[in-house]
Coordinates of C-alpha atoms (C1' of nucleotides) in Angstrom, one line a residue:
Chain A
M20 CA 4.7 -14.7 -1.1
S21 CA 2.5 -15.6 -4.0
D22 CA -1.1 -14.8 -4.0
I23 CA -2.2 -11.9 -1.9
S24 CA -5.9 -12.3 -2.3
R25 CA -8.4 -14.8 -3.6
N26 CA -10.9 -12.7 -5.5
G27 CA -13.3 -14.9 -7.3
A28 CA -14.3 -13.7 -10.7
G29 CA -17.9 -12.9 -10.0
G30 CA -18.6 -14.4 -6.6
G31 CA -18.4 -11.4 -4.4
G32 CA -19.4 -11.7 -0.8
Q33 CA -22.5 -10.0 0.4
P34 CA -21.9 -6.5 1.7
G35 CA -20.9 -6.7 5.3
R36 CA -20.6 -10.4 5.5
I37 CA -17.2 -12.1 5.8
G38 CA -16.7 -15.6 4.7
I39 CA -14.5 -17.4 7.2
G40 CA -12.8 -16.4 10.3
L41 CA -13.3 -13.4 12.5
E42 CA -16.6 -11.6 12.3
L43 CA -15.8 -7.9 11.8
D44 CA -18.0 -5.5 13.7
E45 CA -18.2 -1.8 13.6
I46 CA -15.4 -1.3 16.1
H47 CA -13.1 -3.6 14.1
M48 CA -13.8 -1.4 11.1
K49 CA -13.0 1.7 13.0
I50 CA -9.7 0.2 14.1
L51 CA -8.9 -0.6 10.5
E52 CA -9.8 3.0 9.5
V53 CA -7.4 4.5 12.0
L54 CA -4.6 2.0 11.3
R55 CA -4.6 2.5 7.6
E56 CA -4.1 6.2 8.1
N57 CA -1.5 5.8 10.8
G58 CA 0.1 2.4 10.9
R59 CA 2.4 3.5 13.7
I60 CA -0.2 4.7 16.2
S61 CA 0.2 3.1 19.6
V62 CA -2.5 0.7 20.7
A63 CA -3.2 3.0 23.7
A64 CA -3.9 6.0 21.4
L65 CA -5.9 3.7 19.1
A66 CA -8.1 2.6 21.9
E67 CA -8.8 6.2 22.7
R68 CA -9.6 7.2 19.2
V69 CA -11.9 4.2 18.7
G70 CA -13.5 4.6 22.1
I71 CA -12.7 1.3 23.8
S72 CA -10.5 0.3 26.6
R73 CA -6.8 -0.4 26.1
A74 CA -7.2 -4.1 27.0
N75 CA -10.0 -4.5 24.4
A76 CA -7.9 -2.7 21.8
Y77 CA -5.0 -5.0 22.3
T78 CA -7.3 -8.1 22.0
R79 CA -8.9 -6.8 18.8
F80 CA -5.7 -5.6 17.4
E81 CA -4.2 -9.0 17.8
A82 CA -7.3 -10.7 16.5
L83 CA -7.2 -8.7 13.3
R84 CA -3.6 -9.5 12.8
A85 CA -4.0 -13.2 13.5
D86 CA -7.1 -13.4 11.3
G87 CA -5.3 -11.8 8.4
A88 CA -7.6 -8.9 8.1
I89 CA -4.5 -6.8 8.6
K90 CA -1.9 -8.3 6.4
R91 CA 1.1 -6.2 7.3
F92 CA 2.2 -2.7 8.2
T93 CA 4.2 -0.8 5.8
A94 CA 5.8 2.5 5.1
E95 CA 4.7 4.4 2.0
I96 CA 7.8 5.6 0.3
D97 CA 8.2 8.3 -2.2
H98 CA 9.7 6.4 -5.1
V99 CA 10.8 9.6 -6.8
R100 CA 12.9 10.5 -3.8
A101 CA 14.1 6.9 -3.6
G102 CA 15.5 7.2 -7.2
L103 CA 12.7 5.4 -9.1
G104 CA 11.1 8.2 -11.0
I105 CA 9.6 6.2 -13.8
T106 CA 6.5 4.1 -13.4
A107 CA 5.0 2.0 -16.2
L108 CA 2.1 -0.4 -16.7
I109 CA 2.8 -3.5 -18.8
F110 CA -0.1 -5.4 -20.0
V111 CA 0.9 -9.0 -20.7
T112 CA -0.8 -11.7 -22.7
V113 CA 0.2 -15.0 -21.2
R114 CA 0.4 -18.3 -23.0
Q115 CA -2.2 -20.7 -21.6
Q116 CA -1.1 -23.2 -19.0
M117 CA 2.1 -21.4 -18.4
W118 CA 1.0 -19.2 -15.6
K119 CA 3.1 -21.0 -13.1
Q120 CA 6.2 -20.2 -14.9
F121 CA 5.1 -16.6 -15.4
R122 CA 4.5 -16.2 -11.7
A123 CA 7.9 -17.7 -10.9
E124 CA 9.6 -15.2 -13.2
L125 CA 7.7 -12.3 -11.7
A126 CA 9.0 -13.1 -8.3
R127 CA 12.5 -12.7 -9.7
M128 CA 11.8 -9.2 -10.9
P129 CA 12.2 -6.8 -8.0
E130 CA 11.1 -3.8 -10.1
V131 CA 7.6 -5.2 -10.2
E132 CA 5.5 -3.6 -7.5
Y133 CA 2.1 -5.0 -8.5
C134 CA 0.7 -7.7 -10.7
A135 CA -2.9 -8.6 -11.2
I136 CA -4.7 -11.1 -13.5
T137 CA -7.4 -9.4 -15.4
T138 CA -10.3 -10.0 -17.7
G139 CA -10.2 -8.2 -21.1
Q140 CA -7.8 -8.0 -23.9
H141 CA -4.8 -8.9 -21.9
D142 CA -4.3 -11.5 -19.2
A143 CA -2.2 -9.6 -16.6
M144 CA -1.2 -6.1 -15.7
I145 CA 2.1 -5.4 -14.0
Q146 CA 3.3 -2.2 -12.6
V147 CA 7.0 -1.5 -12.5
R148 CA 9.1 1.2 -11.0
V149 CA 12.5 2.0 -12.4
S150 CA 15.0 4.8 -12.5
D151 CA 14.7 5.8 -16.2
V152 CA 12.8 5.1 -19.3
A153 CA 15.6 2.9 -20.7
A154 CA 15.1 0.5 -17.8
V155 CA 11.5 0.0 -18.9
H156 CA 12.6 -0.9 -22.3
T157 CA 15.2 -3.3 -21.0
M158 CA 12.7 -4.8 -18.7
V159 CA 10.2 -5.4 -21.4
T160 CA 12.5 -6.5 -24.2
D161 CA 15.2 -8.2 -22.2
R162 CA 13.4 -9.8 -19.4
L163 CA 9.7 -10.2 -20.0
A164 CA 10.0 -11.1 -23.7
N165 CA 12.5 -13.8 -22.8
I166 CA 9.8 -15.6 -20.8
P167 CA 8.2 -18.3 -23.0
A168 CA 5.0 -17.8 -21.1
V169 CA 4.7 -14.2 -22.4
K170 CA 3.0 -14.0 -25.7
A171 CA 2.8 -10.3 -26.1
T172 CA 3.1 -7.1 -24.1
E173 CA 1.8 -3.6 -24.3
T174 CA 3.4 -0.8 -22.2
V175 CA 2.1 2.5 -21.1
F176 CA 3.8 5.1 -18.9
I177 CA 2.3 6.6 -15.8
L178 CA 2.5 10.4 -16.1
D179 CA 1.1 11.2 -12.7
E180 CA -0.4 9.3 -9.8
V181 CA -3.4 11.3 -8.9
L182 CA -4.7 9.3 -6.0
R183 CA -3.7 6.5 -3.8
R184 CA -5.7 5.5 -0.8
P185 CA -4.1 3.3 1.8
Y186 CA -6.9 0.8 1.6
V187 CA -10.6 1.2 0.8
L188 CA -13.1 0.1 3.4
P189 CA -16.8 -0.5 3.1
S190 CA -17.4 2.2 5.7
D191 CA -16.0 4.8 3.3
R192 CA -18.8 4.2 1.0
D193 CA -21.4 4.5 3.7
R194 CA -19.9 7.8 4.8
D195 CA -20.0 9.1 1.3
R196 CA -23.5 7.9 0.7
D197 CA -24.7 9.8 3.7
R198 CA -22.9 12.9 2.6
S199 CA -23.8 13.1 -1.1
R200 CA -26.8 10.8 -1.6
P201 CA -29.4 11.2 1.1
S202 CA -32.0 9.0 -0.7
R203 CA -30.4 6.1 -2.5
R204 CA -32.6 4.1 -4.8
P205 CA -31.7 0.4 -5.2
V206 CA -29.9 -0.7 -8.3
Q207 CA -32.3 -2.3 -10.7
E208 CA -31.2 -1.9 -14.3
G209 CA -28.2 -0.6 -16.1
A210 CA -30.0 1.9 -18.3
Q211 CA -32.1 3.3 -15.5
S212 CA -29.8 6.3 -14.9
G213 CA -30.4 7.8 -18.3
V214 CA -26.7 7.7 -19.2
P215 CA -25.6 7.3 -22.8
L216 CA -24.5 3.7 -22.7
G217 CA -22.3 4.1 -25.8
K218 CA -19.8 5.9 -23.5
M219 CA -18.7 2.8 -21.7
R220 CA -17.5 -0.7 -22.3
F221 CA -17.2 -3.8 -20.2
V222 CA -14.6 -6.2 -21.3
G223 CA -15.1 -9.8 -20.3
A224 CA -12.5 -12.5 -20.2
A225 CA -11.3 -14.1 -23.5
E226 CA -12.6 -17.6 -24.2
G227 CA -11.2 -20.4 -22.2
R228 CA -9.5 -18.0 -19.7
A229 CA -11.9 -18.6 -16.8
A230 CA -9.8 -21.7 -15.9
L231 CA -6.5 -19.9 -15.9
R232 CA -6.4 -19.4 -12.2
K233 CA -6.3 -23.1 -11.6
D234 CA -2.9 -23.4 -13.2
D235 CA -1.1 -23.2 -10.0
Chain B
M3 CA -4.6 15.0 -0.8
S4 CA -4.3 15.4 -4.5
D5 CA -1.1 14.5 -6.3
I6 CA 1.0 11.9 -4.6
S7 CA 4.0 12.1 -6.9
R8 CA 5.4 14.3 -9.6
N9 CA 6.6 11.9 -12.2
G10 CA 7.7 13.7 -15.3
A11 CA 6.7 12.1 -18.5
G12 CA 10.2 11.3 -19.7
G13 CA 12.6 13.2 -17.5
G14 CA 13.7 10.5 -15.1
G15 CA 16.3 11.3 -12.6
Q16 CA 19.7 9.7 -12.8
P17 CA 19.9 6.4 -11.0
G18 CA 20.8 7.0 -7.4
R19 CA 20.6 10.8 -7.6
I20 CA 17.7 12.5 -5.9
G21 CA 16.6 15.9 -7.0
I22 CA 15.9 18.1 -4.0
G23 CA 16.0 17.6 -0.3
L24 CA 17.7 14.9 1.7
E25 CA 20.6 13.1 0.2
L26 CA 19.8 9.4 0.7
D27 CA 22.7 7.2 1.4
E28 CA 23.0 3.5 1.8
I29 CA 21.9 3.5 5.4
H30 CA 18.8 5.5 4.5
M31 CA 17.9 2.9 2.0
K32 CA 18.4 0.1 4.5
I33 CA 16.0 1.9 6.8
L34 CA 13.4 2.2 4.1
E35 CA 13.8 -1.5 3.3
V36 CA 13.1 -2.5 6.9
L37 CA 10.3 0.0 7.3
R38 CA 8.4 -1.0 4.2
E39 CA 8.3 -4.6 5.5
N40 CA 7.5 -3.8 9.0
G41 CA 6.1 -0.3 9.5
R42 CA 5.5 -0.8 13.2
I43 CA 9.0 -1.8 14.2
S44 CA 10.5 0.3 17.0
V45 CA 13.2 2.7 16.2
A46 CA 15.4 0.9 18.7
A47 CA 15.0 -2.4 16.9
L48 CA 15.4 -0.6 13.5
A49 CA 18.7 0.7 14.7
E50 CA 19.9 -2.7 15.5
R51 CA 18.8 -4.3 12.2
V52 CA 20.4 -1.5 10.2
G53 CA 23.6 -1.5 12.3
I54 CA 23.6 2.0 13.6
S55 CA 23.1 3.6 17.0
R56 CA 19.6 4.4 18.3
A57 CA 20.2 8.2 18.3
N58 CA 21.3 8.0 14.7
A59 CA 18.3 5.9 13.8
Y60 CA 16.0 8.5 15.4
T61 CA 17.7 11.3 13.5
R62 CA 17.5 9.5 10.2
F63 CA 14.0 8.3 10.8
E64 CA 12.8 11.8 11.5
A65 CA 14.7 13.2 8.5
L66 CA 13.1 10.7 6.2
R67 CA 9.7 11.5 7.5
A68 CA 10.2 15.3 7.4
D69 CA 11.8 15.1 3.9
G70 CA 8.8 13.2 2.6
A71 CA 10.8 10.1 1.5
I72 CA 8.4 8.3 3.9
K73 CA 5.0 9.6 3.1
R74 CA 3.0 7.7 5.7
F75 CA 2.7 4.5 7.6
T76 CA -0.3 2.3 6.8
A77 CA -1.8 -1.0 7.5
E78 CA -2.4 -3.3 4.5
I79 CA -5.9 -4.6 4.9
D80 CA -7.4 -7.8 3.3
H81 CA -10.2 -6.2 1.3
V82 CA -11.9 -9.6 0.9
R83 CA -12.1 -9.9 4.7
A84 CA -13.2 -6.4 4.9
G85 CA -16.2 -7.1 2.6
L86 CA -14.8 -5.7 -0.6
G87 CA -14.3 -8.8 -2.7
I88 CA -14.5 -7.3 -6.1
T89 CA -11.7 -5.3 -7.7
A90 CA -11.9 -3.7 -11.1
L91 CA -9.8 -1.5 -13.3
I92 CA -11.6 1.3 -15.2
F93 CA -9.7 2.9 -18.0
V94 CA -11.1 6.4 -18.6
T95 CA -10.8 8.7 -21.6
V96 CA -11.0 12.2 -20.2
R97 CA -12.2 15.2 -22.1
Q98 CA -9.3 17.7 -22.6
Q99 CA -9.1 20.6 -20.2
M100 CA -11.6 19.0 -17.8
W101 CA -9.0 17.3 -15.7
K102 CA -9.6 19.5 -12.7
Q103 CA -13.2 18.5 -12.6
F104 CA -12.3 14.8 -13.1
R105 CA -10.0 15.0 -10.1
A106 CA -12.5 16.7 -8.0
E107 CA -15.1 14.0 -8.7
L108 CA -12.5 11.3 -8.0
A109 CA -12.0 12.6 -4.5
R110 CA -15.7 12.1 -3.9
M111 CA -15.6 8.4 -4.8
P112 CA -14.4 6.5 -1.8
E113 CA -14.3 3.2 -3.7
V114 CA -11.4 4.4 -5.8
E115 CA -8.2 3.2 -4.3
Y116 CA -5.8 4.3 -7.0
C117 CA -5.8 6.6 -10.0
A118 CA -3.0 7.2 -12.4
I119 CA -2.7 9.3 -15.6
T120 CA -1.3 7.2 -18.4
T121 CA 0.0 7.3 -21.9
G122 CA -1.7 5.1 -24.5
Q123 CA -5.2 4.6 -25.6
H124 CA -6.8 5.9 -22.5
D125 CA -6.0 8.9 -20.3
A126 CA -6.4 7.5 -16.8
M127 CA -6.7 4.2 -15.0
I128 CA -8.6 3.9 -11.8
Q129 CA -8.8 0.9 -9.5
V130 CA -11.9 0.4 -7.5
R131 CA -12.8 -2.0 -4.7
V132 CA -16.5 -2.8 -4.1
S133 CA -18.6 -5.5 -2.5
D134 CA -20.1 -7.0 -5.6
V135 CA -20.1 -6.8 -9.4
A136 CA -23.3 -4.8 -9.5
A137 CA -21.5 -2.1 -7.6
V138 CA -18.9 -1.8 -10.4
H139 CA -21.7 -1.4 -12.9
T140 CA -23.4 1.3 -10.7
M141 CA -20.1 3.0 -10.3
V142 CA -19.4 3.1 -14.0
T143 CA -22.8 3.9 -15.4
D144 CA -24.2 5.9 -12.5
R145 CA -21.2 7.9 -11.2
L146 CA -18.4 8.0 -13.7
A147 CA -20.6 8.4 -16.8
N148 CA -22.3 11.3 -15.2
I149 CA -19.1 13.3 -15.1
P150 CA -18.9 15.5 -18.1
A151 CA -15.1 15.2 -18.1
V152 CA -15.5 11.5 -18.8
K153 CA -15.6 10.8 -22.5
A154 CA -15.5 7.0 -22.4
T155 CA -14.6 4.1 -20.1
E156 CA -13.4 0.6 -20.4
T157 CA -13.7 -1.8 -17.5
V158 CA -11.9 -5.0 -16.7
F159 CA -12.1 -7.1 -13.6
I160 CA -9.2 -8.3 -11.5
L161 CA -9.4 -12.0 -11.1
D162 CA -6.5 -12.4 -8.8
E163 CA -3.8 -10.2 -7.3
V164 CA -0.6 -12.2 -7.8
L165 CA 1.9 -9.8 -6.3
R166 CA 2.0 -6.6 -4.3
R167 CA 5.3 -5.4 -2.9
P168 CA 5.0 -2.7 -0.3
Y169 CA 7.3 -0.4 -2.2
V170 CA 10.0 -1.1 -4.7
L171 CA 13.4 0.4 -3.9
P172 CA 16.5 0.7 -6.1
S173 CA 18.5 -1.6 -3.8
D174 CA 16.1 -4.4 -4.8
R175 CA 17.3 -4.3 -8.3
D176 CA 21.0 -4.3 -7.2
R177 CA 20.4 -7.3 -5.1
D178 CA 18.7 -9.1 -8.0
R179 CA 21.4 -8.2 -10.4
D180 CA 24.0 -9.6 -8.1
R181 CA 22.0 -12.8 -7.7
S182 CA 21.0 -13.6 -11.3
R183 CA 23.3 -11.5 -13.5
P184 CA 26.9 -11.6 -12.5
S185 CA 28.1 -9.8 -15.7
R186 CA 25.6 -7.2 -16.9
R187 CA 26.2 -5.7 -20.3
P188 CA 25.1 -2.1 -20.8
V189 CA 21.9 -1.5 -22.6
Q190 CA 22.7 -0.4 -26.2
E191 CA 20.0 -1.3 -28.6
G192 CA 16.5 -2.7 -28.4
A193 CA 17.0 -5.6 -30.7
Q194 CA 20.3 -6.6 -29.2
S195 CA 18.8 -9.4 -27.1
G196 CA 17.6 -11.4 -30.0
V197 CA 14.0 -11.1 -29.0
P198 CA 11.2 -11.0 -31.6
L199 CA 10.2 -7.4 -31.4
G200 CA 6.7 -8.2 -32.8
K201 CA 5.8 -9.5 -29.4
M202 CA 5.8 -6.1 -27.7
R203 CA 4.2 -2.7 -28.1
F204 CA 5.0 0.6 -26.6
V205 CA 2.1 2.9 -26.5
G206 CA 2.8 6.6 -26.5
A207 CA 0.6 9.5 -25.5
A208 CA -2.1 10.6 -27.9
E209 CA -1.6 13.9 -29.6
G210 CA -1.8 17.0 -27.5
R211 CA -1.9 15.1 -24.3
A212 CA 1.5 16.0 -23.1
A213 CA 0.1 19.3 -21.8
L214 CA -2.7 17.6 -19.8
R215 CA -0.9 17.7 -16.5
K216 CA -0.7 21.5 -16.6
D217 CA -4.5 21.7 -16.3
D218 CA -4.4 21.9 -12.5
Chain C
dG17 C1' 28.0 9.6 15.6
dT18 C1' 27.9 6.7 19.9
dT19 C1' 26.8 5.1 24.5
dG20 C1' 24.4 4.9 28.9
dA21 C1' 21.0 6.3 32.3
dA22 C1' 16.3 8.7 33.5
dA23 C1' 11.6 9.5 32.2
dT24 C1' 8.0 8.1 29.8
dT25 C1' 5.2 5.0 27.5
dA26 C1' 3.9 0.4 25.8
dG27 C1' 2.4 -4.2 26.6
dT28 C1' 0.7 -8.0 29.9
dA29 C1' -2.0 -10.2 33.5
dC30 C1' -5.7 -10.6 36.2
dG31 C1' -9.9 -9.6 38.9
dA32 C1' -14.5 -7.3 38.7
dA33 C1' -18.5 -5.7 36.4
Chain D
dT24 C1' -16.9 -9.6 26.4
dT25 C1' -15.3 -5.6 28.1
dC26 C1' -13.2 -2.6 31.5
dG27 C1' -9.9 -0.9 35.0
dT28 C1' -5.8 -1.3 37.4
dA29 C1' -1.5 -2.7 38.8
dC30 C1' 2.9 -4.8 37.2
dT31 C1' 6.7 -5.6 34.0
dA32 C1' 9.2 -4.7 30.0
dA33 C1' 10.5 -1.8 26.4
dT34 C1' 11.1 2.5 24.1
dT35 C1' 12.2 7.3 23.7
dT36 C1' 14.6 11.3 25.2
dC37 C1' 18.5 13.6 26.9
dA38 C1' 22.9 14.0 28.5
dA39 C1' 27.9 13.3 28.4
dC40 C1' 31.6 11.2 25.7

DNA sequence: GTTGAAATTAGTACGAA
DNA sequence: TTCGTACTAATTTCAAC
């Protein structure tokens, strides 16, 4: 289980259009909405909530699963209750052309919950869950630093997780737009909103890093 | 749905011990292991895989749910298929004593999938999923920058998501330790592993930020 | 904490609209 | 395609051990 998505750097699909596979209509989206909130709902109950027949619900449910739009069903676990009270983010600078090795090592670290390749100052961000702060230290100095692919790390602790949505869907945005922005003007220019631009910074990829993903 | 966990800054629980509520034994952990991989498995099948009777499985299943160790069941959705091909991380510096406002505004932004309060240079990290790069720009300049609580932002794009585990459990670490480290020496000192310490950096909280969580 | 049997519900197949 | 119904298989509940 290696790559869980293929986000191109800048080539985002048009809103509403899906590249290959199943064409997702409004009812598909409704199904996804229900399922991300209650992954254990029966297909019969799902059909009722979405407003389609049971047979149809079974067909669409299977189609979404087969197509990969639904990747899996999972239980969200309280890691504190489970004994992993410490969460940290480790930003990693990876030596070029050693991504393959880095990924292989990641797979051997069960305390890593999430890893993403990013633009900006660092190359990757990994999120780890451990039982105590010492384990973070061990993780970074003992395990990560011993990987030749790792050039440098920077660690921050997560003090609180304010929000985690099961999975964001385009329909959420539409709903919000209707609620809080009755008349939405099209995006034209960055400075159009009268916001002091000095407040924010966009950080692009370092030189020569655009090709990194091709390593494996 | 505001705070999804109560991670203390440094006060991690002892490994294996859970503060309040249900005492989780080995079988509970096994149940969680199965459920995080297959959230839709029937309790009957779960009982068989864990090696207990069905009645027992039902009891424990309900206990885990009631206790909050299982927070919810959800479907993992392929955001690219769903039309949200762009993922970005926005690091936010929040004005002190305006956290409450910041959180309230977050709740009104459906494109935010995750938000954590961190130590280090910034105060919070938010992950957003949108349909195109322009939407990130709009999000940052139009929406975030208009929140008085937001002092500054720094945005990076996620090029690829290498790894996402449903939820890390302590038993994963044990399994890994058995597999790759037959004799584990106790952690004593940072420099003990012979690793060049210059490679890594731990970033603590900025001054006066320890009290931030008490704002709400 | 376990097993077994009844009641309920889920999943499948197929014809009609 | 979608719906409705009838059929089969499985799950959940509940009881006794």
